[in-house]
Amino acid sequence: MTQTLTALLDKARHTSELTYEELLQLLSLPDEQIPELMAAADEVRQNTVGNQVHLRGIIEFSNYCRQHCCYCGLRADHSTASRYRLTPEQIIDTAAAAAKTGYRTLVLQSGEDPLIPAETIAELTREIKKLDVAVTLSCGERSYDVYRLWREAGADRYLIKQETADPALYKCIRPGHTLQERLQCQKWLKELGYQLGSGCMIGIPGQTVEILARDLQLMKEMNTDMSGMGPFIPHPQTPLKSGTTGSISMTLKMLAAARLYMPWLLLPATTALASLHPKGRELALRAGANVIMPNVTPEHVRSMYQIYPGKLNTRDSMTDYYNRIKDIVESEGRTLATDFGHSMHPAFQL
Ligand code: SAH
Ligand code: SF4
């Protein structure tokens, strides 16, 4: 028998040991009960990770990709996409400008670009670390040795989402790959001392609420430090073009349930949610989120990094954009963190 929502949320305020059935119950709530769930998640967020919001400046340095993910506009098969690759100088200049603006973490993200040598990314990491920032890399699946090279160069974190916890669905959306291979990468990264960013898309065709509950469980099992969970947005030049856009309600339920189930999480208000809803960031911040990842990619290439259509873009200068995000954070009664914003997972040690 399912307990009342009030009883379940009372339990969740005191313990994060929620069962699969309880997660399922939270994710199945009707829209009118979402505010109650968000309020509980917001309370747990306040009592565990506090009031601060961490900003990560993301530099999308190449949109070349050798992979064929069925959901993503950067897939190799999208032959008419305009491609770009920033030079190391452009990347370092952008990183320096972002650090000067106030960012304490920079994320270097790309497709799996076969023409950028691993050593170039190691060298970039070494240079960017000199700016006194934390560095997150997000460059897809690589070998243990490459991850080790980048870790030794000073990378602090790695973002590689599980995308979906269901092995059969995973195979469908990433042809030629298995969930097991993805989790192997995550295990290596943990072993090497990276802080691990995982996450999943919400509303990917074929997904069920049971799979989403399992997504949360898998992230906990993998000792995830950060979880990026945003709505799926169909891209017209991909095999999933006729899919339905992921729902904002389900995204908010996933964020809130994640906060209750993994109170330590670094939980971004994703750009995908902000692209779908004008108040997407504010809603996510009220549902347990404590991270925002503003795009600091140089403007002349920014619109080409089209993993999905309608991706939020801005013509603001880097400083104006930073200040605008700061205003959003403060208008929600929150403050910008000034530290690196490292993992708050109970097992994490610097
Ligand atoms: N190549 C790297 C990083 C870039 S992709 C990697 O794949 O890990 C970054 C994220 O964009 C992916 O993890 C995926 O969750 C998200 N993404 C891709 N296509 C999307 C879409 N159509 N809608 C929403 N999110 C998408
Ligand atoms: Fe490439 Fe990442 Fe897009 Fe897959 S999700 S096609 S690996 S950029």
CSV table of C-alpha atoms and ligand atoms in Angstrom, one decimal:
chain,number,residue,atom,x,y,z
A,1,MET,CA,0.0,0.0,0.0
A,2,THR,CA,1.3,3.5,-0.8
A,3,GLN,CA,1.7,5.9,2.0
A,4,THR,CA,0.3,9.4,1.9
A,5,LEU,CA,2.5,12.0,0.3
A,6,THR,CA,2.8,13.9,3.6
A,7,ALA,CA,4.0,10.8,5.3
A,8,LEU,CA,6.5,10.0,2.5
A,9,LEU,CA,7.9,13.5,2.5
A,10,ASP,CA,8.2,13.5,6.3
A,11,LYS,CA,10.3,10.4,6.0
A,12,ALA,CA,12.3,11.9,3.1
A,13,ARG,CA,13.1,15.0,5.3
A,14,HIS,CA,14.8,12.7,7.8
A,15,THR,CA,16.4,10.0,5.7
A,16,SER,CA,17.5,9.7,2.2
A,17,GLU,CA,17.0,5.9,2.3
A,18,LEU,CA,14.1,5.8,0.0
A,19,THR,CA,13.0,2.6,-1.6
A,20,TYR,CA,12.4,2.0,-5.3
A,21,GLU,CA,8.6,2.0,-4.7
A,22,GLU,CA,8.9,5.3,-2.9
A,23,LEU,CA,10.9,6.9,-5.7
A,24,LEU,CA,8.3,5.6,-8.1
A,25,GLN,CA,5.6,7.2,-6.0
A,26,LEU,CA,7.3,10.6,-6.1
A,27,LEU,CA,7.9,10.4,-9.8
A,28,SER,CA,4.2,9.4,-10.4
A,29,LEU,CA,2.7,12.4,-8.5
A,30,PRO,CA,0.1,14.4,-10.3
A,31,ASP,CA,1.0,18.0,-11.2
A,32,GLU,CA,-1.0,19.5,-8.3
A,33,GLN,CA,1.2,17.8,-5.8
A,34,ILE,CA,4.6,18.9,-7.3
A,35,PRO,CA,4.7,22.1,-5.2
A,36,GLU,CA,4.6,20.0,-2.0
A,37,LEU,CA,7.4,17.7,-3.3
A,38,MET,CA,9.5,20.8,-4.4
A,39,ALA,CA,9.1,22.4,-1.0
A,40,ALA,CA,10.4,19.3,0.8
A,41,ALA,CA,13.4,19.1,-1.6
A,42,ASP,CA,14.1,22.8,-1.1
A,43,GLU,CA,14.1,22.3,2.6
A,44,VAL,CA,16.5,19.4,2.4
A,45,ARG,CA,18.7,21.4,0.0
A,46,GLN,CA,18.8,24.3,2.5
A,47,ASN,CA,19.7,22.0,5.4
A,48,THR,CA,22.4,19.9,3.6
A,49,VAL,CA,24.2,21.8,0.8
A,50,GLY,CA,23.0,25.3,1.9
A,51,ASN,CA,22.0,28.4,0.2
A,52,GLN,CA,24.9,28.8,-2.2
A,53,VAL,CA,24.6,28.3,-6.0
A,54,HIS,CA,27.7,27.3,-7.9
A,55,LEU,CA,28.4,28.6,-11.4
A,56,ARG,CA,30.3,26.6,-13.9
A,57,GLY,CA,31.3,28.4,-17.1
A,58,ILE,CA,31.1,26.0,-20.0
A,59,ILE,CA,33.3,26.3,-23.1
A,60,GLU,CA,32.1,24.1,-26.0
A,61,PHE,CA,35.4,23.9,-27.8
A,62,SER,CA,34.6,21.5,-30.7
A,63,ASN,CA,31.4,20.2,-32.2
A,64,TYR,CA,33.1,17.5,-34.2
A,65,CYS,CA,31.9,14.0,-33.1
A,66,ARG,CA,32.6,10.5,-34.2
A,67,GLN,CA,29.6,9.1,-32.4
A,68,HIS,CA,26.1,8.3,-33.6
A,69,CYS,CA,23.9,9.0,-30.5
A,70,CYS,CA,20.3,9.0,-31.8
A,71,TYR,CA,19.3,12.0,-29.8
A,72,CYS,CA,22.1,14.5,-30.5
A,73,GLY,CA,22.5,17.1,-33.3
A,74,LEU,CA,26.3,16.7,-33.2
A,75,ARG,CA,26.2,13.1,-34.2
A,76,ALA,CA,28.6,12.2,-37.0
A,77,ASP,CA,25.8,11.3,-39.4
A,78,HIS,CA,24.5,14.9,-39.3
A,79,SER,CA,26.5,15.7,-42.4
A,80,THR,CA,25.1,19.2,-43.1
A,81,ALA,CA,25.9,20.5,-39.6
A,82,SER,CA,28.5,23.4,-39.6
A,83,ARG,CA,31.5,22.2,-37.6
A,84,TYR,CA,34.1,24.2,-35.7
A,85,ARG,CA,37.1,23.5,-33.5
A,86,LEU,CA,38.5,26.3,-31.4
A,87,THR,CA,42.3,26.7,-31.3
A,88,PRO,CA,44.1,26.1,-28.0
A,89,GLU,CA,44.8,29.9,-27.9
A,90,GLN,CA,41.1,30.7,-28.3
A,91,ILE,CA,40.2,28.2,-25.6
A,92,ILE,CA,42.8,29.6,-23.2
A,93,ASP,CA,41.8,33.2,-23.9
A,94,THR,CA,38.1,32.3,-23.2
A,95,ALA,CA,39.1,30.5,-20.0
A,96,ALA,CA,41.1,33.5,-18.9
A,97,ALA,CA,38.2,35.9,-19.6
A,98,ALA,CA,35.8,33.6,-17.7
A,99,ALA,CA,38.1,33.3,-14.7
A,100,LYS,CA,38.4,37.1,-14.6
A,101,THR,CA,34.7,37.5,-14.7
A,102,GLY,CA,34.4,35.4,-11.5
A,103,TYR,CA,33.9,31.7,-12.6
A,104,ARG,CA,35.7,29.3,-10.2
A,105,THR,CA,35.0,26.2,-12.3
A,106,LEU,CA,35.4,25.9,-16.1
A,107,VAL,CA,33.9,23.0,-18.0
A,108,LEU,CA,35.6,22.0,-21.3
A,109,GLN,CA,33.0,20.2,-23.4
A,110,SER,CA,33.1,18.7,-26.9
A,111,GLY,CA,31.9,15.9,-29.1
A,112,GLU,CA,34.2,13.0,-29.4
A,113,ASP,CA,36.5,14.8,-31.7
A,114,PRO,CA,39.1,12.4,-33.1
A,115,LEU,CA,41.4,15.1,-34.4
A,116,ILE,CA,42.2,16.7,-31.1
A,117,PRO,CA,45.1,14.7,-29.5
A,118,ALA,CA,44.6,13.7,-25.9
A,119,GLU,CA,47.9,15.5,-25.2
A,120,THR,CA,46.4,18.8,-26.4
A,121,ILE,CA,43.6,18.5,-23.9
A,122,ALA,CA,46.1,17.7,-21.2
A,123,GLU,CA,48.1,20.8,-22.1
A,124,LEU,CA,45.0,22.9,-22.1
A,125,THR,CA,44.1,21.6,-18.7
A,126,ARG,CA,47.5,22.4,-17.3
A,127,GLU,CA,47.3,26.0,-18.7
A,128,ILE,CA,43.7,26.6,-17.4
A,129,LYS,CA,44.6,25.3,-14.0
A,130,LYS,CA,47.1,28.1,-13.7
A,131,LEU,CA,44.1,30.5,-13.6
A,132,ASP,CA,43.2,29.1,-10.1
A,133,VAL,CA,39.9,27.4,-11.2
A,134,ALA,CA,38.6,23.9,-11.0
A,135,VAL,CA,38.5,22.1,-14.3
A,136,THR,CA,35.8,19.8,-15.5
A,137,LEU,CA,36.2,17.8,-18.7
A,138,SER,CA,33.3,16.4,-20.7
A,139,CYS,CA,34.7,14.9,-23.9
A,140,GLY,CA,33.0,11.5,-24.0
A,141,GLU,CA,34.2,7.9,-23.7
A,142,ARG,CA,38.0,7.5,-23.7
A,143,SER,CA,40.5,4.9,-22.5
A,144,TYR,CA,41.7,4.6,-18.9
A,145,ASP,CA,45.1,5.9,-20.0
A,146,VAL,CA,43.6,9.0,-21.5
A,147,TYR,CA,41.5,9.7,-18.4
A,148,ARG,CA,44.7,9.2,-16.3
A,149,LEU,CA,46.7,11.6,-18.5
A,150,TRP,CA,44.0,14.3,-18.1
A,151,ARG,CA,43.7,13.7,-14.3
A,152,GLU,CA,47.5,14.0,-13.9
A,153,ALA,CA,47.3,17.2,-15.9
A,154,GLY,CA,45.1,18.5,-13.1
A,155,ALA,CA,41.5,17.9,-14.2
A,156,ASP,CA,39.2,17.8,-11.1
A,157,ARG,CA,36.0,16.5,-12.5
A,158,TYR,CA,34.5,14.7,-15.5
A,159,LEU,CA,31.0,14.9,-16.8
A,160,ILE,CA,29.7,11.8,-18.6
A,161,LYS,CA,26.1,11.1,-18.2
A,162,GLN,CA,24.6,7.6,-18.0
A,163,GLU,CA,21.8,9.0,-20.2
A,164,THR,CA,19.5,6.1,-19.3
A,165,ALA,CA,19.8,3.3,-16.7
A,166,ASP,CA,17.9,0.9,-18.9
A,167,PRO,CA,20.4,-1.3,-20.8
A,168,ALA,CA,18.0,-2.1,-23.7
A,169,LEU,CA,17.0,1.6,-24.2
A,170,TYR,CA,20.6,2.6,-23.9
A,171,LYS,CA,21.5,0.3,-26.8
A,172,CYS,CA,18.7,1.8,-28.9
A,173,ILE,CA,19.8,5.4,-28.4
A,174,ARG,CA,23.5,4.8,-28.6
A,175,PRO,CA,23.9,2.2,-31.3
A,176,GLY,CA,27.0,0.1,-31.1
A,177,HIS,CA,27.5,0.9,-27.4
A,178,THR,CA,26.4,-0.6,-24.1
A,179,LEU,CA,25.4,0.9,-20.7
A,180,GLN,CA,28.1,-1.3,-19.2
A,181,GLU,CA,30.8,0.4,-21.3
A,182,ARG,CA,29.5,3.8,-20.1
A,183,LEU,CA,29.6,2.7,-16.4
A,184,GLN,CA,33.1,1.3,-16.9
A,185,CYS,CA,34.2,4.8,-17.9
A,186,GLN,CA,32.5,6.2,-14.8
A,187,LYS,CA,34.2,3.6,-12.6
A,188,TRP,CA,37.6,4.4,-14.0
A,189,LEU,CA,37.0,8.1,-13.5
A,190,LYS,CA,36.1,7.5,-9.8
A,191,GLU,CA,39.2,5.2,-9.4
A,192,LEU,CA,41.4,8.0,-10.7
A,193,GLY,CA,40.0,10.5,-8.2
A,194,TYR,CA,37.8,12.6,-10.5
A,195,GLN,CA,34.5,14.0,-9.1
A,196,LEU,CA,31.9,12.3,-11.3
A,197,GLY,CA,29.2,14.1,-13.1
A,198,SER,CA,26.4,11.8,-14.4
A,199,GLY,CA,22.8,12.4,-15.3
A,200,CYS,CA,20.1,11.4,-17.7
A,201,MET,CA,17.7,12.9,-20.3
A,202,ILE,CA,14.1,13.1,-19.2
A,203,GLY,CA,11.5,12.1,-21.8
A,204,ILE,CA,13.7,10.2,-24.2
A,205,PRO,CA,11.4,8.1,-26.4
A,206,GLY,CA,10.8,4.6,-24.8
A,207,GLN,CA,11.5,5.8,-21.3
A,208,THR,CA,9.1,4.9,-18.5
A,209,VAL,CA,8.7,6.2,-15.0
A,210,GLU,CA,10.2,2.9,-13.7
A,211,ILE,CA,13.3,3.6,-15.8
A,212,LEU,CA,13.6,7.0,-14.3
A,213,ALA,CA,13.4,5.6,-10.7
A,214,ARG,CA,16.1,3.2,-11.7
A,215,ASP,CA,18.2,6.2,-13.1
A,216,LEU,CA,18.2,7.7,-9.6
A,217,GLN,CA,19.2,4.4,-8.0
A,218,LEU,CA,22.0,3.9,-10.5
A,219,MET,CA,23.4,7.3,-9.9
A,220,LYS,CA,23.5,6.6,-6.2
A,221,GLU,CA,25.2,3.3,-6.7
A,222,MET,CA,27.9,5.0,-8.8
A,223,ASN,CA,28.5,7.5,-6.0
A,224,THR,CA,27.7,10.3,-8.4
A,225,ASP,CA,28.9,13.7,-7.2
A,226,MET,CA,26.9,15.8,-9.7
A,227,SER,CA,23.8,15.0,-11.8
A,228,GLY,CA,22.8,16.9,-14.9
A,229,MET,CA,19.2,16.0,-15.6
A,230,GLY,CA,17.4,17.9,-18.4
A,231,PRO,CA,14.4,17.4,-20.7
A,232,PHE,CA,15.0,15.6,-24.0
A,233,ILE,CA,14.5,18.0,-26.9
A,234,PRO,CA,14.1,16.4,-30.3
A,235,HIS,CA,16.5,17.5,-33.0
A,236,PRO,CA,15.1,17.5,-36.5
A,237,GLN,CA,18.3,16.0,-38.1
A,238,THR,CA,18.4,12.9,-35.8
A,239,PRO,CA,16.6,9.5,-35.8
A,240,LEU,CA,14.6,10.7,-32.7
A,241,LYS,CA,13.2,13.8,-34.5
A,242,SER,CA,9.6,12.7,-34.1
A,243,GLY,CA,9.9,12.2,-30.3
A,244,THR,CA,8.0,14.3,-27.9
A,245,THR,CA,9.8,17.0,-25.9
A,246,GLY,CA,10.5,16.0,-22.3
A,247,SER,CA,8.1,17.4,-19.8
A,248,ILE,CA,8.9,20.2,-17.4
A,249,SER,CA,6.9,18.6,-14.6
A,250,MET,CA,8.8,15.3,-14.9
A,251,THR,CA,12.1,17.2,-14.9
A,252,LEU,CA,11.1,19.1,-11.7
A,253,LYS,CA,10.0,15.8,-10.1
A,254,MET,CA,13.3,14.2,-11.0
A,255,LEU,CA,15.3,17.1,-9.6
A,256,ALA,CA,13.3,17.1,-6.3
A,257,ALA,CA,13.5,13.3,-5.9
A,258,ALA,CA,17.2,13.4,-6.6
A,259,ARG,CA,17.7,16.0,-3.9
A,260,LEU,CA,15.8,13.9,-1.4
A,261,TYR,CA,17.5,10.7,-2.3
A,262,MET,CA,21.1,12.1,-2.7
A,263,PRO,CA,21.2,15.2,-0.5
A,264,TRP,CA,24.8,15.9,-1.2
A,265,LEU,CA,24.4,16.3,-5.0
A,266,LEU,CA,25.6,19.1,-7.1
A,267,LEU,CA,22.4,19.5,-9.1
A,268,PRO,CA,22.4,21.9,-12.1
A,269,ALA,CA,19.4,23.9,-13.3
A,270,THR,CA,20.1,22.7,-16.8
A,271,THR,CA,20.2,24.8,-20.0
A,272,ALA,CA,17.8,22.4,-21.6
A,273,LEU,CA,15.2,23.3,-19.0
A,274,ALA,CA,15.9,27.0,-19.3
A,275,SER,CA,15.6,26.7,-23.1
A,276,LEU,CA,12.1,25.3,-22.7
A,277,HIS,CA,10.7,27.6,-20.1
A,278,PRO,CA,11.5,31.3,-19.5
A,279,LYS,CA,11.7,30.6,-15.7
A,280,GLY,CA,13.3,27.2,-16.1
A,281,ARG,CA,16.3,28.1,-13.9
A,282,GLU,CA,14.2,29.6,-11.1
A,283,LEU,CA,11.9,26.6,-11.1
A,284,ALA,CA,14.9,24.2,-10.9
A,285,LEU,CA,16.4,26.3,-8.1
A,286,ARG,CA,13.2,25.8,-6.2
A,287,ALA,CA,13.2,22.1,-6.8
A,288,GLY,CA,16.6,21.4,-5.2
A,289,ALA,CA,19.1,22.6,-7.8
A,290,ASN,CA,22.3,24.4,-6.6
A,291,VAL,CA,24.4,24.7,-9.8
A,292,ILE,CA,24.0,26.8,-13.0
A,293,MET,CA,26.2,26.3,-16.0
A,294,PRO,CA,26.3,29.4,-18.1
A,295,ASN,CA,27.7,29.2,-21.6
A,296,VAL,CA,30.9,31.2,-22.1
A,297,THR,CA,31.7,29.8,-25.6
A,298,PRO,CA,32.9,32.5,-28.0
A,299,GLU,CA,29.9,34.0,-29.7
A,300,HIS,CA,31.1,33.4,-33.3
A,301,VAL,CA,30.7,29.6,-32.9
A,302,ARG,CA,28.1,29.3,-30.1
A,303,SER,CA,25.1,28.7,-32.2
A,304,MET,CA,26.8,25.8,-34.0
A,305,TYR,CA,26.9,23.7,-30.8
A,306,GLN,CA,23.4,22.5,-31.5
A,307,ILE,CA,22.9,19.3,-29.5
A,308,TYR,CA,19.2,20.2,-29.6
A,309,PRO,CA,17.3,23.0,-31.3
A,310,GLY,CA,16.3,26.2,-29.5
A,311,LYS,CA,19.2,26.0,-27.2
A,312,LEU,CA,19.3,29.1,-25.0
A,313,ASN,CA,21.7,31.7,-26.5
A,314,THR,CA,22.6,35.2,-25.4
A,315,ARG,CA,24.1,38.2,-27.0
A,316,ASP,CA,25.2,39.6,-23.6
A,317,SER,CA,28.9,40.2,-22.9
A,318,MET,CA,30.4,37.6,-20.6
A,319,THR,CA,30.2,40.0,-17.7
A,320,ASP,CA,26.6,41.1,-18.4
A,321,TYR,CA,25.6,37.4,-18.6
A,322,TYR,CA,27.3,36.6,-15.3
A,323,ASN,CA,25.5,39.5,-13.6
A,324,ARG,CA,22.2,38.5,-15.1
A,325,ILE,CA,22.6,35.0,-13.7
A,326,LYS,CA,23.7,36.5,-10.3
A,327,ASP,CA,20.5,38.5,-10.3
A,328,ILE,CA,18.4,35.4,-11.0
A,329,VAL,CA,20.2,33.6,-8.1
A,330,GLU,CA,19.7,36.5,-5.7
A,331,SER,CA,16.1,37.1,-6.7
A,332,GLU,CA,15.5,33.5,-5.5
A,333,GLY,CA,17.0,34.4,-2.1
A,334,ARG,CA,20.2,32.5,-2.8
A,335,THR,CA,23.8,33.6,-3.0
A,336,LEU,CA,26.6,32.9,-5.5
A,337,ALA,CA,29.3,30.7,-4.1
A,338,THR,CA,32.8,32.1,-4.3
A,339,ASP,CA,34.7,28.8,-3.7
A,340,PHE,CA,35.4,26.0,-6.2
A,341,GLY,CA,32.2,24.2,-5.3
A,342,HIS,CA,33.8,20.8,-5.0
A,343,SER,CA,31.8,17.6,-4.4
A,344,MET,CA,29.8,17.3,-1.1
A,345,HIS,CA,29.5,13.6,-1.4
A,346,PRO,CA,30.2,12.1,2.1
A,347,ALA,CA,33.0,9.9,0.7
A,348,PHE,CA,34.7,12.8,-1.2
A,349,GLN,CA,38.2,13.9,-0.1
A,350,LEU,CA,40.3,16.5,-1.9
B,1,SAH,N1,30.1,14.3,-26.1
B,1,SAH,C1,30.0,14.3,-24.7
B,1,SAH,C2,29.5,15.7,-24.2
B,1,SAH,C3,28.6,16.5,-25.0
B,1,SAH,S1,26.9,16.0,-25.1
B,1,SAH,C4,29.0,13.2,-24.2
B,1,SAH,O1,28.2,12.8,-25.0
B,1,SAH,O2,29.2,12.9,-23.1
B,1,SAH,C5,26.3,16.6,-23.6
B,1,SAH,C6,24.9,16.1,-23.2
B,1,SAH,O3,23.9,16.7,-24.0
B,1,SAH,C7,24.7,14.6,-23.3
B,1,SAH,O4,25.2,13.9,-22.2
B,1,SAH,C8,23.1,14.5,-23.4
B,1,SAH,O5,22.6,14.2,-22.1
B,1,SAH,C9,22.7,15.9,-23.8
B,1,SAH,N2,21.9,15.9,-25.0
B,1,SAH,C10,22.3,15.5,-26.2
B,1,SAH,N3,21.3,15.6,-27.1
B,1,SAH,C11,20.2,16.1,-26.4
B,1,SAH,C12,18.8,16.4,-26.7
B,1,SAH,N4,18.4,16.2,-28.0
B,1,SAH,N5,18.0,16.8,-25.8
B,1,SAH,C13,18.5,17.0,-24.5
B,1,SAH,N6,19.8,16.8,-24.2
B,1,SAH,C14,20.6,16.3,-25.1
B,2,SF4,FE1,28.7,13.1,-29.7
B,2,SF4,FE2,28.1,13.5,-27.1
B,2,SF4,FE3,26.4,14.2,-29.1
B,2,SF4,FE4,26.9,11.6,-28.6
B,2,SF4,S1,25.9,13.1,-27.2
B,2,SF4,S2,26.8,12.5,-30.6
B,2,SF4,S3,29.0,11.6,-28.0
B,2,SF4,S4,28.4,15.0,-28.7
